[in-house]
């Protein structure tokens, strides 16, 4: 498939559309050894050799990143008040990346960033029931009654109750409980609303797993690229594996 040269460069993170046009005009871009002269020039992203300042650019159709979202960061590509997840990627990140789904401003943890729309749609589709596991500190004493209650689904004030969820009690000290909760939906403020249905308030929330992808020991605020195995397993979780 042929792309406009300026679009090609923008997608690979060489700059904004106006910035890459200036680079082309300055003679900094070559295509198959010849200096490019027009931003609308067509290039084959798999066959042509495109260089910027003498360095060859490698094009891949899709990229996948695991981000450990910190509190105070919004799950968006642009925001006028807060840092976005995209602000934590390098300045050379391609321009078509986006976060898959969202975590609340104060919620931390795993967030997938990609430009693979099909995978994003599958992971977010309610019909796929992709599991998501959260760690939470809760004001209140969580006991086996709550565990069994969540196994049958929870009324959170919508037309349909939330689907059955797997609640695991990690410990309790001075009326503060530590739990993990695995859900297969992505309703607005779902974990907080589920705990509120039991008269409890979530003081801290962190997503640790989505499908087969786990947060692991990635430090807060850091990003890393997924490997081939992780991508394949994530596709399997979303029901996209062949």
GROMACS .gro file of C-alpha atoms in nm:
model
  242
    1UNK     CA    1   0.000   0.000   0.000
    2UNK     CA    2   0.135   0.344  -0.094
    3UNK     CA    3   0.132   0.631   0.153
    4UNK     CA    4   0.200   1.000   0.115
    5UNK     CA    5   0.554   1.069   0.227
    6UNK     CA    6   0.447   1.326   0.487
    7UNK     CA    7   0.191   1.083   0.633
    8UNK     CA    8   0.453   0.806   0.639
    9UNK     CA    9   0.697   1.026   0.829
   10UNK     CA   10   0.430   1.152   1.069
   11UNK     CA   11   0.313   0.800   1.155
   12UNK     CA   12   0.671   0.702   1.235
   13UNK     CA   13   0.708   0.992   1.477
   14UNK     CA   14   0.934   1.213   1.267
   15UNK     CA   15   0.723   1.514   1.364
   16UNK     CA   16   0.393   1.682   1.297
   17UNK     CA   17   0.267   1.710   0.940
   18UNK     CA   18   0.399   2.069   0.916
   19UNK     CA   19   0.734   1.969   1.070
   20UNK     CA   20   0.795   1.684   0.827
   21UNK     CA   21   0.703   1.908   0.534
   22UNK     CA   22   0.980   2.145   0.646
   23UNK     CA   23   1.221   1.850   0.668
   24UNK     CA   24   1.133   1.744   0.316
   25UNK     CA   25   1.172   2.100   0.188
   26UNK     CA   26   1.514   2.117   0.358
   27UNK     CA   27   1.630   1.809   0.166
   28UNK     CA   28   1.665   1.595   0.480
   29UNK     CA   29   1.454   1.307   0.344
   30UNK     CA   30   1.556   1.058   0.076
   31UNK     CA   31   1.354   0.784  -0.092
   32UNK     CA   32   1.559   0.504  -0.243
   33UNK     CA   33   1.866   0.728  -0.236
   34UNK     CA   34   1.705   1.026  -0.409
   35UNK     CA   35   1.627   1.347  -0.224
   36UNK     CA   36   1.250   1.380  -0.183
   37UNK     CA   37   1.105   1.703  -0.312
   38UNK     CA   38   0.731   1.683  -0.242
   39UNK     CA   39   0.537   1.580   0.073
   40UNK     CA   40   0.267   1.421  -0.143
   41UNK     CA   41   0.517   1.182  -0.302
   42UNK     CA   42   0.395   0.825  -0.269
   43UNK     CA   43   0.608   0.565  -0.095
   44UNK     CA   44   0.569   0.190  -0.048
   45UNK     CA   45   0.608   0.142   0.326
   46UNK     CA   46   0.737  -0.213   0.284
   47UNK     CA   47   0.947  -0.178  -0.032
   48UNK     CA   48   1.093   0.172  -0.043
   49UNK     CA   49   1.396   0.281   0.157
   50UNK     CA   50   1.315   0.607   0.332
   51UNK     CA   51   1.588   0.790   0.523
   52UNK     CA   52   1.573   1.097   0.745
   53UNK     CA   53   1.904   1.276   0.801
   54UNK     CA   54   2.078   0.969   0.663
   55UNK     CA   55   1.910   0.721   0.898
   56UNK     CA   56   1.677   0.462   0.750
   57UNK     CA   57   1.326   0.452   0.891
   58UNK     CA   58   1.171   0.111   0.955
   59UNK     CA   59   0.798   0.089   0.900
   60UNK     CA   60   0.576  -0.158   1.083
   61UNK     CA   61   0.202  -0.159   1.036
   62UNK     CA   62   0.123  -0.197   1.407
   63UNK     CA   63   0.304  -0.122   1.731
   64UNK     CA   64   0.214  -0.232   2.083
   65UNK     CA   65   0.325  -0.080   2.413
   66UNK     CA   66   0.258  -0.159   2.778
   67UNK     CA   67   0.228   0.153   2.992
   68UNK     CA   68   0.218   0.166   3.372
   69UNK     CA   69  -0.018   0.460   3.412
   70UNK     CA   70   0.039   0.677   3.719
   71UNK     CA   71  -0.230   0.876   3.901
   72UNK     CA   72  -0.292   1.222   3.762
   73UNK     CA   73  -0.252   1.109   3.403
   74UNK     CA   74  -0.552   1.093   3.169
   75UNK     CA   75  -0.618   0.807   2.928
   76UNK     CA   76  -0.629   1.028   2.619
   77UNK     CA   77  -0.407   1.153   2.340
   78UNK     CA   78  -0.469   1.521   2.420
   79UNK     CA   79  -0.583   1.715   2.726
   80UNK     CA   80  -0.559   2.081   2.824
   81UNK     CA   81  -0.538   2.024   3.200
   82UNK     CA   82  -0.345   1.703   3.270
   83UNK     CA   83  -0.061   1.498   3.129
   84UNK     CA   84  -0.184   1.231   2.893
   85UNK     CA   85  -0.057   0.878   2.847
   86UNK     CA   86   0.101   0.990   2.520
   87UNK     CA   87   0.318   1.241   2.705
   88UNK     CA   88   0.506   0.948   2.858
   89UNK     CA   89   0.611   0.807   2.521
   90UNK     CA   90   0.926   0.934   2.356
   91UNK     CA   91   0.914   1.234   2.126
   92UNK     CA   92   0.974   1.001   1.833
   93UNK     CA   93   0.662   0.789   1.892
   94UNK     CA   94   0.447   0.752   1.582
   95UNK     CA   95   0.146   0.976   1.555
   96UNK     CA   96  -0.130   0.717   1.519
   97UNK     CA   97  -0.095   0.549   1.860
   98UNK     CA   98  -0.379   0.561   2.113
   99UNK     CA   99  -0.465   0.410   2.453
  100UNK     CA  100  -0.698   0.110   2.449
  101UNK     CA  101  -0.985   0.197   2.680
  102UNK     CA  102  -0.937   0.422   2.978
  103UNK     CA  103  -0.840   0.428   3.341
  104UNK     CA  104  -0.976   0.700   3.568
  105UNK     CA  105  -0.753   0.995   3.654
  106UNK     CA  106  -0.666   0.850   3.996
  107UNK     CA  107  -0.647   0.486   3.885
  108UNK     CA  108  -0.304   0.342   3.812
  109UNK     CA  109  -0.177   0.037   3.632
  110UNK     CA  110  -0.179  -0.146   3.302
  111UNK     CA  111  -0.277   0.037   2.987
  112UNK     CA  112  -0.218  -0.089   2.634
  113UNK     CA  113  -0.112   0.168   2.375
  114UNK     CA  114  -0.127   0.068   2.009
  115UNK     CA  115  -0.247   0.166   1.663
  116UNK     CA  116  -0.411  -0.174   1.602
  117UNK     CA  117  -0.777  -0.081   1.581
  118UNK     CA  118  -0.903  -0.437   1.536
  119UNK     CA  119  -0.732  -0.557   1.853
  120UNK     CA  120  -0.848  -0.253   2.049
  121UNK     CA  121  -1.208  -0.308   1.938
  122UNK     CA  122  -1.195  -0.677   2.033
  123UNK     CA  123  -1.046  -0.609   2.376
  124UNK     CA  124  -1.314  -0.349   2.452
  125UNK     CA  125  -1.608  -0.538   2.303
  126UNK     CA  126  -1.860  -0.640   2.574
  127UNK     CA  127  -1.931  -0.963   2.385
  128UNK     CA  128  -1.568  -1.082   2.414
  129UNK     CA  129  -1.567  -1.081   2.798
  130UNK     CA  130  -1.193  -1.015   2.818
  131UNK     CA  131  -1.087  -1.049   3.181
  132UNK     CA  132  -0.930  -0.754   3.364
  133UNK     CA  133  -0.779  -0.790   3.711
  134UNK     CA  134  -0.752  -0.500   3.954
  135UNK     CA  135  -0.577  -0.462   4.288
  136UNK     CA  136  -0.758  -0.238   4.536
  137UNK     CA  137  -0.734  -0.105   4.889
  138UNK     CA  138  -1.085  -0.068   5.024
  139UNK     CA  139  -1.224   0.115   5.326
  140UNK     CA  140  -1.420  -0.162   5.496
  141UNK     CA  141  -1.394  -0.527   5.591
  142UNK     CA  142  -1.433  -0.755   5.289
  143UNK     CA  143  -1.532  -1.111   5.378
  144UNK     CA  144  -1.651  -1.433   5.215
  145UNK     CA  145  -2.005  -1.297   5.199
  146UNK     CA  146  -1.880  -1.037   4.952
  147UNK     CA  147  -1.687  -1.301   4.758
  148UNK     CA  148  -1.999  -1.510   4.712
  149UNK     CA  149  -2.212  -1.203   4.640
  150UNK     CA  150  -1.990  -1.100   4.350
  151UNK     CA  151  -2.002  -1.449   4.201
  152UNK     CA  152  -2.367  -1.393   4.115
  153UNK     CA  153  -2.333  -1.053   3.949
  154UNK     CA  154  -2.389  -0.713   4.108
  155UNK     CA  155  -2.657  -0.447   4.069
  156UNK     CA  156  -2.470  -0.120   4.010
  157UNK     CA  157  -2.771   0.085   3.912
  158UNK     CA  158  -2.794  -0.002   3.544
  159UNK     CA  159  -3.057  -0.187   3.344
  160UNK     CA  160  -2.850  -0.504   3.361
  161UNK     CA  161  -2.638  -0.608   3.660
  162UNK     CA  162  -2.262  -0.632   3.626
  163UNK     CA  163  -2.146  -0.978   3.525
  164UNK     CA  164  -2.016  -1.224   3.786
  165UNK     CA  165  -1.672  -1.127   3.914
  166UNK     CA  166  -1.393  -1.306   4.098
  167UNK     CA  167  -1.311  -1.134   4.428
  168UNK     CA  168  -0.999  -1.248   4.619
  169UNK     CA  169  -0.925  -1.121   4.971
  170UNK     CA  170  -0.554  -1.055   5.023
  171UNK     CA  171  -0.579  -0.926   5.379
  172UNK     CA  172  -0.745  -0.682   5.616
  173UNK     CA  173  -0.597  -0.447   5.875
  174UNK     CA  174  -0.772  -0.176   6.075
  175UNK     CA  175  -1.083  -0.183   5.857
  176UNK     CA  176  -0.882  -0.151   5.535
  177UNK     CA  177  -0.904  -0.452   5.305
  178UNK     CA  178  -0.670  -0.546   5.024
  179UNK     CA  179  -0.831  -0.736   4.739
  180UNK     CA  180  -0.804  -0.830   4.375
  181UNK     CA  181  -1.113  -0.820   4.158
  182UNK     CA  182  -1.138  -0.977   3.813
  183UNK     CA  183  -1.417  -0.850   3.589
  184UNK     CA  184  -1.508  -0.921   3.228
  185UNK     CA  185  -1.661  -0.586   3.139
  186UNK     CA  186  -1.553  -0.224   3.132
  187UNK     CA  187  -1.843  -0.024   3.270
  188UNK     CA  188  -1.787   0.331   3.390
  189UNK     CA  189  -1.621   0.329   3.737
  190UNK     CA  190  -1.718  -0.038   3.755
  191UNK     CA  191  -1.490  -0.155   4.037
  192UNK     CA  192  -1.571   0.146   4.252
  193UNK     CA  193  -1.944   0.103   4.191
  194UNK     CA  194  -1.932  -0.269   4.268
  195UNK     CA  195  -1.760  -0.205   4.600
  196UNK     CA  196  -2.000   0.080   4.674
  197UNK     CA  197  -2.288  -0.168   4.635
  198UNK     CA  198  -2.141  -0.339   4.944
  199UNK     CA  199  -2.108  -0.011   5.134
  200UNK     CA  200  -1.732   0.023   5.078
  201UNK     CA  201  -1.511   0.291   4.926
  202UNK     CA  202  -1.209   0.222   4.706
  203UNK     CA  203  -0.910   0.419   4.835
  204UNK     CA  204  -0.658   0.295   4.576
  205UNK     CA  205  -0.705   0.112   4.247
  206UNK     CA  206  -0.454  -0.042   4.009
  207UNK     CA  207  -0.513  -0.259   3.702
  208UNK     CA  208  -0.266  -0.546   3.696
  209UNK     CA  209  -0.383  -0.763   3.408
  210UNK     CA  210  -0.587  -0.748   3.088
  211UNK     CA  211  -0.637  -1.073   2.905
  212UNK     CA  212  -0.298  -1.244   2.899
  213UNK     CA  213  -0.106  -0.918   2.941
  214UNK     CA  214   0.027  -0.849   3.291
  215UNK     CA  215   0.180  -0.537   3.443
  216UNK     CA  216   0.469  -0.734   3.593
  217UNK     CA  217   0.746  -0.523   3.746
  218UNK     CA  218   0.723  -0.233   3.500
  219UNK     CA  219   0.782   0.083   3.708
  220UNK     CA  220   0.507   0.341   3.740
  221UNK     CA  221   0.519   0.594   3.457
  222UNK     CA  222   0.728   0.370   3.231
  223UNK     CA  223   0.654   0.225   2.887
  224UNK     CA  224   0.790  -0.081   2.711
  225UNK     CA  225   0.722  -0.246   2.378
  226UNK     CA  226   0.541  -0.582   2.374
  227UNK     CA  227   0.724  -0.884   2.241
  228UNK     CA  228   0.584  -1.121   1.978
  229UNK     CA  229   0.466  -1.375   2.236
  230UNK     CA  230   0.276  -1.112   2.434
  231UNK     CA  231   0.109  -0.980   2.120
  232UNK     CA  232   0.003  -1.331   2.017
  233UNK     CA  233  -0.132  -1.411   2.362
  234UNK     CA  234  -0.320  -1.082   2.375
  235UNK     CA  235  -0.479  -1.159   2.037
  236UNK     CA  236  -0.579  -1.501   2.173
  237UNK     CA  237  -0.737  -1.333   2.477
  238UNK     CA  238  -0.940  -1.113   2.243
  239UNK     CA  239  -1.043  -1.405   2.025
  240UNK     CA  240  -0.844  -1.288   1.722
  241UNK     CA  241  -0.589  -1.568   1.697
  242UNK     CA  242  -0.613  -1.777   1.382
   0.00000   0.00000   0.00000
